[in-house]
Tab-separated table of C-alpha atoms and ligand atoms in Angstrom:
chain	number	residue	atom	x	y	z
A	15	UNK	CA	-3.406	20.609	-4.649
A	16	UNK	CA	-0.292	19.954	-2.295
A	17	UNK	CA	2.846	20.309	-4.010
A	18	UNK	CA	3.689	16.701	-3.872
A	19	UNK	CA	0.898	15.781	-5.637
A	20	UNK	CA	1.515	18.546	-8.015
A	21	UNK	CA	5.393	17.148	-8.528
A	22	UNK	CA	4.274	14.084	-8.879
A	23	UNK	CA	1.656	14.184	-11.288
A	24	UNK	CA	4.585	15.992	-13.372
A	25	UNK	CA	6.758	13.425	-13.155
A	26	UNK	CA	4.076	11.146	-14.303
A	27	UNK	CA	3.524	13.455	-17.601
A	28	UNK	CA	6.928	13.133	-18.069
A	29	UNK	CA	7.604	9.522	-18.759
A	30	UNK	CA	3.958	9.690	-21.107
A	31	UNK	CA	1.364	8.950	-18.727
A	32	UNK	CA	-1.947	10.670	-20.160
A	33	UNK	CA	-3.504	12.041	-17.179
A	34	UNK	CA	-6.886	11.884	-16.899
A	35	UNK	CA	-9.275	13.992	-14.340
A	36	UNK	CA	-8.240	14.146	-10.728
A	37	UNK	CA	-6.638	10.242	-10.217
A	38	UNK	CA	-6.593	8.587	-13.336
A	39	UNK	CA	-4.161	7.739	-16.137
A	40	UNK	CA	-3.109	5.884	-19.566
A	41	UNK	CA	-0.114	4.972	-20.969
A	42	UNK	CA	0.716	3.166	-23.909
A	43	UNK	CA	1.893	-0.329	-23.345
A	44	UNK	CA	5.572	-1.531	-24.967
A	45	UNK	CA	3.219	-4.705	-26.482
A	46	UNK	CA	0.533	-1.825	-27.946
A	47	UNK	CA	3.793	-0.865	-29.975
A	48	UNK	CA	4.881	-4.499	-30.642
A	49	UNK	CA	1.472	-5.691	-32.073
A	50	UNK	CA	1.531	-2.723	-34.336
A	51	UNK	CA	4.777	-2.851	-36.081
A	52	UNK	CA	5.856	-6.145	-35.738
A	53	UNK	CA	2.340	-8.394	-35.035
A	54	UNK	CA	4.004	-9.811	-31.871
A	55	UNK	CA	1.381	-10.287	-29.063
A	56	UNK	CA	1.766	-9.828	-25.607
A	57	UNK	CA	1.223	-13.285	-23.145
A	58	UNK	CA	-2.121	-12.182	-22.352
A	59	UNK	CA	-2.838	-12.725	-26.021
A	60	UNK	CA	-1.514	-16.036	-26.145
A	61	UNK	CA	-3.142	-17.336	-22.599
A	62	UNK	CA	-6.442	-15.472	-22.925
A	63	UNK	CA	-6.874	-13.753	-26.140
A	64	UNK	CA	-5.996	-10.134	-25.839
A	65	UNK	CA	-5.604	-8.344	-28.890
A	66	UNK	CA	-2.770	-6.165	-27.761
A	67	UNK	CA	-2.847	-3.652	-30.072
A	68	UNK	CA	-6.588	-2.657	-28.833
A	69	UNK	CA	-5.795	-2.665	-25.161
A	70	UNK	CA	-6.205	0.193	-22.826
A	71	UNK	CA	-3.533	0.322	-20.345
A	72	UNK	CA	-5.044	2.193	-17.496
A	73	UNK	CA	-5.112	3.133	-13.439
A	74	UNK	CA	-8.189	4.686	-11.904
A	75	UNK	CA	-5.653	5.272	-8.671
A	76	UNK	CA	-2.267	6.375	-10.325
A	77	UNK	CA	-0.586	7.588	-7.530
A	78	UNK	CA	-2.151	6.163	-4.945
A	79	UNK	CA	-1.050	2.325	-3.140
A	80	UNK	CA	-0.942	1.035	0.280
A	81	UNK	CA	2.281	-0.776	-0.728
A	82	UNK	CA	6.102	-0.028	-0.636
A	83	UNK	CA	7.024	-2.790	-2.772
A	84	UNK	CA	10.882	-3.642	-2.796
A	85	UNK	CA	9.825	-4.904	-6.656
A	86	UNK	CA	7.970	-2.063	-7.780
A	87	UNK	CA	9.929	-0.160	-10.767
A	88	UNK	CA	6.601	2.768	-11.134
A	89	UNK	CA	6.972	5.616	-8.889
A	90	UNK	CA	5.870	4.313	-5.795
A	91	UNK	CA	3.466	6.679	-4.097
A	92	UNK	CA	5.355	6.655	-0.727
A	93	UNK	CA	8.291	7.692	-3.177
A	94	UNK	CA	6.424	10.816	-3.554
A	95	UNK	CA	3.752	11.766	-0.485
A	96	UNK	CA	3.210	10.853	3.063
A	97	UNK	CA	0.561	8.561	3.982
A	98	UNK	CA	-1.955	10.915	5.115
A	99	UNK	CA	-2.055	11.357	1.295
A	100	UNK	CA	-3.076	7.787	0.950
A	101	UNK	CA	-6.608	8.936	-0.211
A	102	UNK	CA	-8.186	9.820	-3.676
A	103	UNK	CA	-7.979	13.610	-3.472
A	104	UNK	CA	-11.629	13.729	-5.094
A	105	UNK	CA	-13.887	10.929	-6.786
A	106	UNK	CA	-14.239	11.652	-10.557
A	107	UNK	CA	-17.667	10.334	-12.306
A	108	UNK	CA	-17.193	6.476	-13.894
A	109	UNK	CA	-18.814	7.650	-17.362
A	110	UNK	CA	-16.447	10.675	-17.885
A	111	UNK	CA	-13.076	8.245	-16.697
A	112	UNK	CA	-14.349	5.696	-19.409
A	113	UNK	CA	-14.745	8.145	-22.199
A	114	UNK	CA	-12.025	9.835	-21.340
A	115	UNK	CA	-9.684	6.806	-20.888
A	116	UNK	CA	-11.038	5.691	-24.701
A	117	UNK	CA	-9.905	9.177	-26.527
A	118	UNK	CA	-6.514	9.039	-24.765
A	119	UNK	CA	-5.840	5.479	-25.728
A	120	UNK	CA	-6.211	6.845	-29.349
A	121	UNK	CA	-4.196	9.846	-28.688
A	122	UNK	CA	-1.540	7.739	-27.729
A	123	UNK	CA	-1.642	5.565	-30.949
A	124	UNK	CA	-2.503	8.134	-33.031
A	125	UNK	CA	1.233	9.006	-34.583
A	126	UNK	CA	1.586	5.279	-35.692
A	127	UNK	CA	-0.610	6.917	-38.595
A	128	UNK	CA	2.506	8.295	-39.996
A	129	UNK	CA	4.360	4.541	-39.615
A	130	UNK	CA	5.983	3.571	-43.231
A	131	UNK	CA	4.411	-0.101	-43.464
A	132	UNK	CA	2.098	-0.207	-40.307
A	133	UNK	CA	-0.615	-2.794	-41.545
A	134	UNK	CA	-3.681	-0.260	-41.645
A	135	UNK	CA	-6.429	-2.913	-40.678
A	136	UNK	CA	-4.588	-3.166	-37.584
A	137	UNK	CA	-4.371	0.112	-36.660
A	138	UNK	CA	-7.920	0.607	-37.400
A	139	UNK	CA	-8.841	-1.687	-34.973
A	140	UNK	CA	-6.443	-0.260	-32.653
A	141	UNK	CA	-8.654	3.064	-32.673
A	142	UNK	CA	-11.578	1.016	-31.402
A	143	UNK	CA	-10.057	-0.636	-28.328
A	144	UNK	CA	-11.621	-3.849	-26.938
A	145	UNK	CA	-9.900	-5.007	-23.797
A	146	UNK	CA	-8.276	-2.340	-20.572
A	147	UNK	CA	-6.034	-3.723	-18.409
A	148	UNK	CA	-6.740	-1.898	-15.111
A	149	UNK	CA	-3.133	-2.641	-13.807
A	150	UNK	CA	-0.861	0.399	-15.015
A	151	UNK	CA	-0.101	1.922	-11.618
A	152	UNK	CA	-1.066	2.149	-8.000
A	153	UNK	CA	-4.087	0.005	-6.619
A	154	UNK	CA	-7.285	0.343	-8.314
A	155	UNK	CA	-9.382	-0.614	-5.498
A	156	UNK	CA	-8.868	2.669	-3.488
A	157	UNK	CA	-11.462	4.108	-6.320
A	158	UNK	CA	-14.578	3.452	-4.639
A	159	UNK	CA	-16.636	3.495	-7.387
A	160	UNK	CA	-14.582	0.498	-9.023
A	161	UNK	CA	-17.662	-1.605	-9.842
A	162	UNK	CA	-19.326	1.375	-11.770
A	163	UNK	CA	-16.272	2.196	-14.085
A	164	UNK	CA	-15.990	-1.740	-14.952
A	165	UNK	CA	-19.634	-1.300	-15.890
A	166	UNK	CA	-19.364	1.378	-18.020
A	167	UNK	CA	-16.084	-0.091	-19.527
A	168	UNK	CA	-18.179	-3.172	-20.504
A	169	UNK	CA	-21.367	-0.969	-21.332
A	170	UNK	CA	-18.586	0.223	-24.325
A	171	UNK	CA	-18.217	-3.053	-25.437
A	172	UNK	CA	-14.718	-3.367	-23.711
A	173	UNK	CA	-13.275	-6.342	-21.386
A	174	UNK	CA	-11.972	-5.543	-17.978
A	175	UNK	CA	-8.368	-7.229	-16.433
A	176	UNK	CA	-8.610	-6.069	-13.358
A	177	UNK	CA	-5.501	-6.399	-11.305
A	178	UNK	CA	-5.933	-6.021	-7.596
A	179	UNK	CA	-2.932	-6.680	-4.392
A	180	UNK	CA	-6.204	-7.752	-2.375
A	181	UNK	CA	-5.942	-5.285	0.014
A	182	UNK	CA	-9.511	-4.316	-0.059
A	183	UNK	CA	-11.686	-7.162	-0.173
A	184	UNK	CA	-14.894	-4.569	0.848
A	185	UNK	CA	-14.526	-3.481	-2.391
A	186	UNK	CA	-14.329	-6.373	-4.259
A	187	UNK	CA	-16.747	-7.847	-2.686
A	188	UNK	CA	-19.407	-5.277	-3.587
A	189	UNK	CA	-18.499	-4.685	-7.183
A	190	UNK	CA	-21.583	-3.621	-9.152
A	191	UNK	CA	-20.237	-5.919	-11.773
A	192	UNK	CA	-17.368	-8.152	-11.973
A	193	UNK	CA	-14.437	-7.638	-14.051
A	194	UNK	CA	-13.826	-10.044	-17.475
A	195	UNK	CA	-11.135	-11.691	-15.450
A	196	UNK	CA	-9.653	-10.768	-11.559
A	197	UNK	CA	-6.237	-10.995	-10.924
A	198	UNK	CA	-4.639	-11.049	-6.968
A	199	UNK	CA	-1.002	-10.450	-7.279
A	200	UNK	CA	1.056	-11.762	-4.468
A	201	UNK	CA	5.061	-12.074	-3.836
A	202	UNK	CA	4.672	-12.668	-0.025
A	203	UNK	CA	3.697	-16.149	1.152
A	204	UNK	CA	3.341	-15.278	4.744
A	205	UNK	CA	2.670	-11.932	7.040
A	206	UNK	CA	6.516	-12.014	7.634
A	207	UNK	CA	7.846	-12.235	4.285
A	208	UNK	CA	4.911	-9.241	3.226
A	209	UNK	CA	5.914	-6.914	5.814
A	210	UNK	CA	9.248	-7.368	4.557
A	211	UNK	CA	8.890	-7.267	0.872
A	212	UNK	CA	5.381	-5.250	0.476
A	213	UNK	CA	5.746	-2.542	3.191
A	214	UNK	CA	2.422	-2.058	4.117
A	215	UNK	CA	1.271	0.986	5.558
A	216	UNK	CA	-1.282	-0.401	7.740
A	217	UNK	CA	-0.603	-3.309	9.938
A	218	UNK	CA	-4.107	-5.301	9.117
A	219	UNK	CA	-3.082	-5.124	5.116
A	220	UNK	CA	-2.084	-9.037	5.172
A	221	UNK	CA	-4.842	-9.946	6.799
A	222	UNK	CA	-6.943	-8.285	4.187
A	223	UNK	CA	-5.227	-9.724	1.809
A	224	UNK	CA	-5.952	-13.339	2.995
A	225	UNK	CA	-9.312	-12.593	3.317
A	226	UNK	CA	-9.477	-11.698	-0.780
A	227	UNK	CA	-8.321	-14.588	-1.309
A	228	UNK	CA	-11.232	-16.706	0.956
A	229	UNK	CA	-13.682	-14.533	-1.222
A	230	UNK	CA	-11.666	-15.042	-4.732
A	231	UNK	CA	-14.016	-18.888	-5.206
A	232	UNK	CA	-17.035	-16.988	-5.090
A	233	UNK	CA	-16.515	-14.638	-8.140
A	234	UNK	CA	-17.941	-16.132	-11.460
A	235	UNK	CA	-15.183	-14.411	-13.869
A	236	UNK	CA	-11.926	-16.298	-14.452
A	237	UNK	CA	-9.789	-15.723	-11.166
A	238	UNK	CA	-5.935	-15.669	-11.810
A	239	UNK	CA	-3.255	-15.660	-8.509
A	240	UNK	CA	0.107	-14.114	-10.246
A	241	UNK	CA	2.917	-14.762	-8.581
A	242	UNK	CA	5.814	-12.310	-9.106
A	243	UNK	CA	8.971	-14.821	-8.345
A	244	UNK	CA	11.842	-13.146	-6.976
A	245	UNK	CA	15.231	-14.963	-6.794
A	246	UNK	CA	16.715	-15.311	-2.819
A	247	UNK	CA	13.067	-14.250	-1.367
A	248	UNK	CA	10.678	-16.179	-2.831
A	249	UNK	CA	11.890	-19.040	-5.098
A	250	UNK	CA	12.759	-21.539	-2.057
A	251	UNK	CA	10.576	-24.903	-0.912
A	252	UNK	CA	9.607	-23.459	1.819
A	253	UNK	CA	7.928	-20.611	0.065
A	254	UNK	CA	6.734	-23.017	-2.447
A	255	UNK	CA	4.668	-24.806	0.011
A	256	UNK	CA	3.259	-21.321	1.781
A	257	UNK	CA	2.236	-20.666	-1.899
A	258	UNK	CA	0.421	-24.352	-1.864
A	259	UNK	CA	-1.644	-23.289	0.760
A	260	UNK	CA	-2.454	-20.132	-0.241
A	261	UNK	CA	-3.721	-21.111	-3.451
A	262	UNK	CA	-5.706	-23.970	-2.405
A	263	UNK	CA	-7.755	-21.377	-0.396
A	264	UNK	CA	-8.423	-19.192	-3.181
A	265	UNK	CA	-8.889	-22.081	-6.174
A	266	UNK	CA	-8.332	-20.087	-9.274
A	267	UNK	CA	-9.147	-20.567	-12.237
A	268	UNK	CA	-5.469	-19.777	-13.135
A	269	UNK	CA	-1.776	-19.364	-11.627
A	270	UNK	CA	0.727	-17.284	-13.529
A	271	UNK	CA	4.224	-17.663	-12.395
A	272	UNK	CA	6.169	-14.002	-13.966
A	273	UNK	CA	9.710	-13.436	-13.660
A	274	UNK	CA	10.711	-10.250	-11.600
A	275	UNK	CA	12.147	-7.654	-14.056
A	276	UNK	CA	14.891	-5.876	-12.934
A	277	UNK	CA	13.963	-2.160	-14.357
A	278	UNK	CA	13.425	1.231	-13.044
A	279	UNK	CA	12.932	2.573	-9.674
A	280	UNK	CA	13.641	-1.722	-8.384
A	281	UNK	CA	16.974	-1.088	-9.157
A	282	UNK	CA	17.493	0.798	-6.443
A	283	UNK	CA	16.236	-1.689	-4.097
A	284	UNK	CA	16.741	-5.256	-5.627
A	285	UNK	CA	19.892	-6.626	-7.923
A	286	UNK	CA	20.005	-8.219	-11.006
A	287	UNK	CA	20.534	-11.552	-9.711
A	288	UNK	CA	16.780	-10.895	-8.475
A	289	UNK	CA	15.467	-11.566	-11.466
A	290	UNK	CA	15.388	-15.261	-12.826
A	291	UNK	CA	15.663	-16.494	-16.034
A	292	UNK	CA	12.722	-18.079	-17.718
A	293	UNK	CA	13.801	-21.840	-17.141
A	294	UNK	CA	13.908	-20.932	-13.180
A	295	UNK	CA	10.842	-19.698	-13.503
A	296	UNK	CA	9.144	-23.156	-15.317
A	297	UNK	CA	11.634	-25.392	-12.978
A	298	UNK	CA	9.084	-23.356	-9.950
A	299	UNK	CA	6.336	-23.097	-11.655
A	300	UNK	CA	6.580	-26.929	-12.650
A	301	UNK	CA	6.884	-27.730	-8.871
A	302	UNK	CA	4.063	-25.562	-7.579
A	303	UNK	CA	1.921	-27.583	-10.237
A	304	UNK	CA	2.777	-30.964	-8.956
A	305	UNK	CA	2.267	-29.512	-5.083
A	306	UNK	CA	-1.140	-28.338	-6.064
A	307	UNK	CA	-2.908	-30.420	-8.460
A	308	UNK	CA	-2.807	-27.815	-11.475
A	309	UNK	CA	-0.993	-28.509	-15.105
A	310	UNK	CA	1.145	-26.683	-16.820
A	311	UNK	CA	-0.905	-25.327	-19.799
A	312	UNK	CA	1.143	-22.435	-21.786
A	313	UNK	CA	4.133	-20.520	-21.286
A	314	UNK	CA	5.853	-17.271	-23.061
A	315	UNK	CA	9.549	-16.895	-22.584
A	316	UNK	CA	9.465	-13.013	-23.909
A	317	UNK	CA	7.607	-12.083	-20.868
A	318	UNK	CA	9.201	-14.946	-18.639
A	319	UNK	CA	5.572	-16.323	-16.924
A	320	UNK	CA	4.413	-20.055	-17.472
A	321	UNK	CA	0.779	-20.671	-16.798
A	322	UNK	CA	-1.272	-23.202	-14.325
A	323	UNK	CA	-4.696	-24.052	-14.845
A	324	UNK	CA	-7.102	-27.355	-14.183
A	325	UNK	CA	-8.422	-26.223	-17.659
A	326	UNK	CA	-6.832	-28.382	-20.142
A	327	UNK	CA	-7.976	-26.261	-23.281
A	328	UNK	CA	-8.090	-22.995	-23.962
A	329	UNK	CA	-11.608	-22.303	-23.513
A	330	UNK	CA	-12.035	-19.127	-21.893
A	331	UNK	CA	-11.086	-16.501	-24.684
A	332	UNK	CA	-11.906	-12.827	-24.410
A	333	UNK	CA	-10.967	-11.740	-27.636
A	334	UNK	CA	-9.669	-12.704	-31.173
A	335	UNK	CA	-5.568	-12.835	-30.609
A	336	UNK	CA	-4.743	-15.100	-33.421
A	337	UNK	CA	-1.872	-16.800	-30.934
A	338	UNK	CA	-3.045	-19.991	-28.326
A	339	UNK	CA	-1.513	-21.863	-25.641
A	340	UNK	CA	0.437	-24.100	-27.610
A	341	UNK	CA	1.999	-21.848	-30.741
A	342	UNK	CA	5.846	-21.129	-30.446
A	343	UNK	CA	7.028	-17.627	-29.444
A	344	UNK	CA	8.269	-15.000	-31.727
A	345	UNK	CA	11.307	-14.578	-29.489
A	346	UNK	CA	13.364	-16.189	-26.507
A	347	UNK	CA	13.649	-14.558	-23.242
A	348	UNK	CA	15.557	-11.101	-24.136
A	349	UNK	CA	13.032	-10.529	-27.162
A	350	UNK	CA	10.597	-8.779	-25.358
A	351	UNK	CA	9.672	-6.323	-22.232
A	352	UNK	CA	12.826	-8.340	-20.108
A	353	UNK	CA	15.385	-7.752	-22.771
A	354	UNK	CA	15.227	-4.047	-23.574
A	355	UNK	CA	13.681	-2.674	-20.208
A	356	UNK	CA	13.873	0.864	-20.182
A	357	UNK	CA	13.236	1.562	-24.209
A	358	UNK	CA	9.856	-1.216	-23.871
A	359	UNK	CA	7.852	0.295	-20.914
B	402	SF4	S1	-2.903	-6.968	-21.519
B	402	SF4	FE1	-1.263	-5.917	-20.405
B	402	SF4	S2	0.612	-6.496	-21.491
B	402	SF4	FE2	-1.121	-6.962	-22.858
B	402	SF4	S3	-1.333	-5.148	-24.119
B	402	SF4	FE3	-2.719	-4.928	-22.385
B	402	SF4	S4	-1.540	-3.744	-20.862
B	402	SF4	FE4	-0.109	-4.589	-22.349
């Protein structure tokens, strides 16, 4: 193993990733914590029924991306190796990740055992996880056998967010199965403002990335586009209308519009001013609807992100969070992950 691997993965251990074979990982998610001790859900709860305190937060690709991000706040793989690196050093087996990605979920909730107070129904339902959000780190696509590992995910009777930059629509194309719900994260609305913002690191990665989103109508599973908004890049009307056209290609089921969170390794490259409050975000998010045709359905101002959909109930549910589109928030916009960044994540 090269040595920057080997620092690397060390650096990971340190800030609580649970490692897991040769490219995988786990780490415990602030709203994991949350849902235990104080029963406050994260937004995927409220928009599509995530029971946070039984998610698996998990990357089959930790440390490996074909992005430079300007927003990411994760150790950024070109932080760390050179692109010749940009390769799974070995493929581990799907059934052994999934097992394996199950027991460290548990190891990580395990000392809430000793909590004074934690409710104990919860936490016993926190040992048998239902839902992983394949979004921790790095992009999950570059493990080739993707479709396999959401199979034997949902073989254990959990759901599958899979969270994807688009970059390989080969992949996604030819899952074996398709995940509970597909996300396509995008900040760039055109090949200038991604090889600004996303520093690819190969020159066709935009044009990959478009062609996800032709191929995003043709999955059956909910399809969400999440913008990441970003104050002074990509909050103008121009931008707004680039967006427009993006997302009438794609037609998903859903649009989340997420504050940028100024926060770790971002800081470095991006200001606080970067990040917008939660009313800039619905003032955008308000406008995209009308440009588009979409409503506004839900919003959560702890995690800054207002949601879009043609859906005008919330039907499509993949588990039993007891908090829906329209219930009030347990907090404003500095009572969750945006208002005590480096303690939450
Ligand atoms: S869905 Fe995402 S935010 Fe919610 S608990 Fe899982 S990893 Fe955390």
């Amino acid at each position: 193993m090269v040595n920057s691997l080997r620092k690397a993965l060390n650096t990971l251990r340190k800030q609580k990733y649970h490692l897991i074979g040769s490219h995988s990982a786990v780490k415990k998610c602030y709203w994991v914590h949350k849902a235990l001790t104080q029963k406050h859900f994260c937004y995927k709860g409220k928009f599509y029924g995530i029971e946070s305190h039984r998610c698996i937060q998990f990357s089959p690709a930790v440390l490996w991306c074909w992005n430079s991000c300007l927003h990411c706040w994760r150790l950024r793989p070109s932080d760390v190796m050179s692109w010749e690196e940009s390769l799974l050093p070995s493929i581990d087996d799907p059934g052994f990740i999934a097992d394996a990605a199950i027991e460290e979920h548990r190891r990580t909730i395990s000392g809430y055992f000793a909590y004074p107070n934690i409710d104990k129904t919860m936490l016993k339902e926190a040992m048998t996880p239902k839902h992983v959000a394949i979004s921790l780190t790095g992009e999950a696509t570059l493990y080739p056998r993707l479709g396999e590992l959401i199979k034997e995910f949902h073989k254990r009777d959990l759901t599958t967010f899979l969270v994807t930059r688009g970059i390989r629509p080969d992949i996604l194309a030819n899952l074996d199965e398709e995940p509970s719900q597909l996300y396509v994260s995008i900040e760039a609305y055109d090949e200038e403002s991604y090889r600004y913002f996303n520093k690819p690191i190969f020159p066709n990665l935009w044009k990959l990335t478009l062609k996800t989103l032709e191929i995003l109508p043709s999955f059956t599973s909910p399809t969400v586009i999440r913008i990441t908004l970003i104050k002074g890049f990509n909050n103008s009307e121009k931008s707004l209308k680039k967006f427009a056209k993006l997302i009438s290609v794609a037609q998903p089921t859903f649009i989340e519009v997420k504050a940028y969170m100024f926060i770790g390794a971002s800081m470095t490259r991006l200001s606080r001013e970067s990040m917008p409050h939660h009313k800039e975000v619905k003032i955008f998010a308000e406008l995209l609807a009308n440009e588009i045709g979409y409503n506004v359905v839900s919003e959560s101002k702890p995690s800054r992100v207002v949601l879009l959909s043609k859906l005008d109930k919330p039907v499509i549910r993949h588990g039993n969070c007891p908090v829906s589109w329209e219930d009030p928030d347990p907090g404003d916009e500095f009572s969750g992950e945006y208002g005590e960044p480096e303690t939450a994540i």
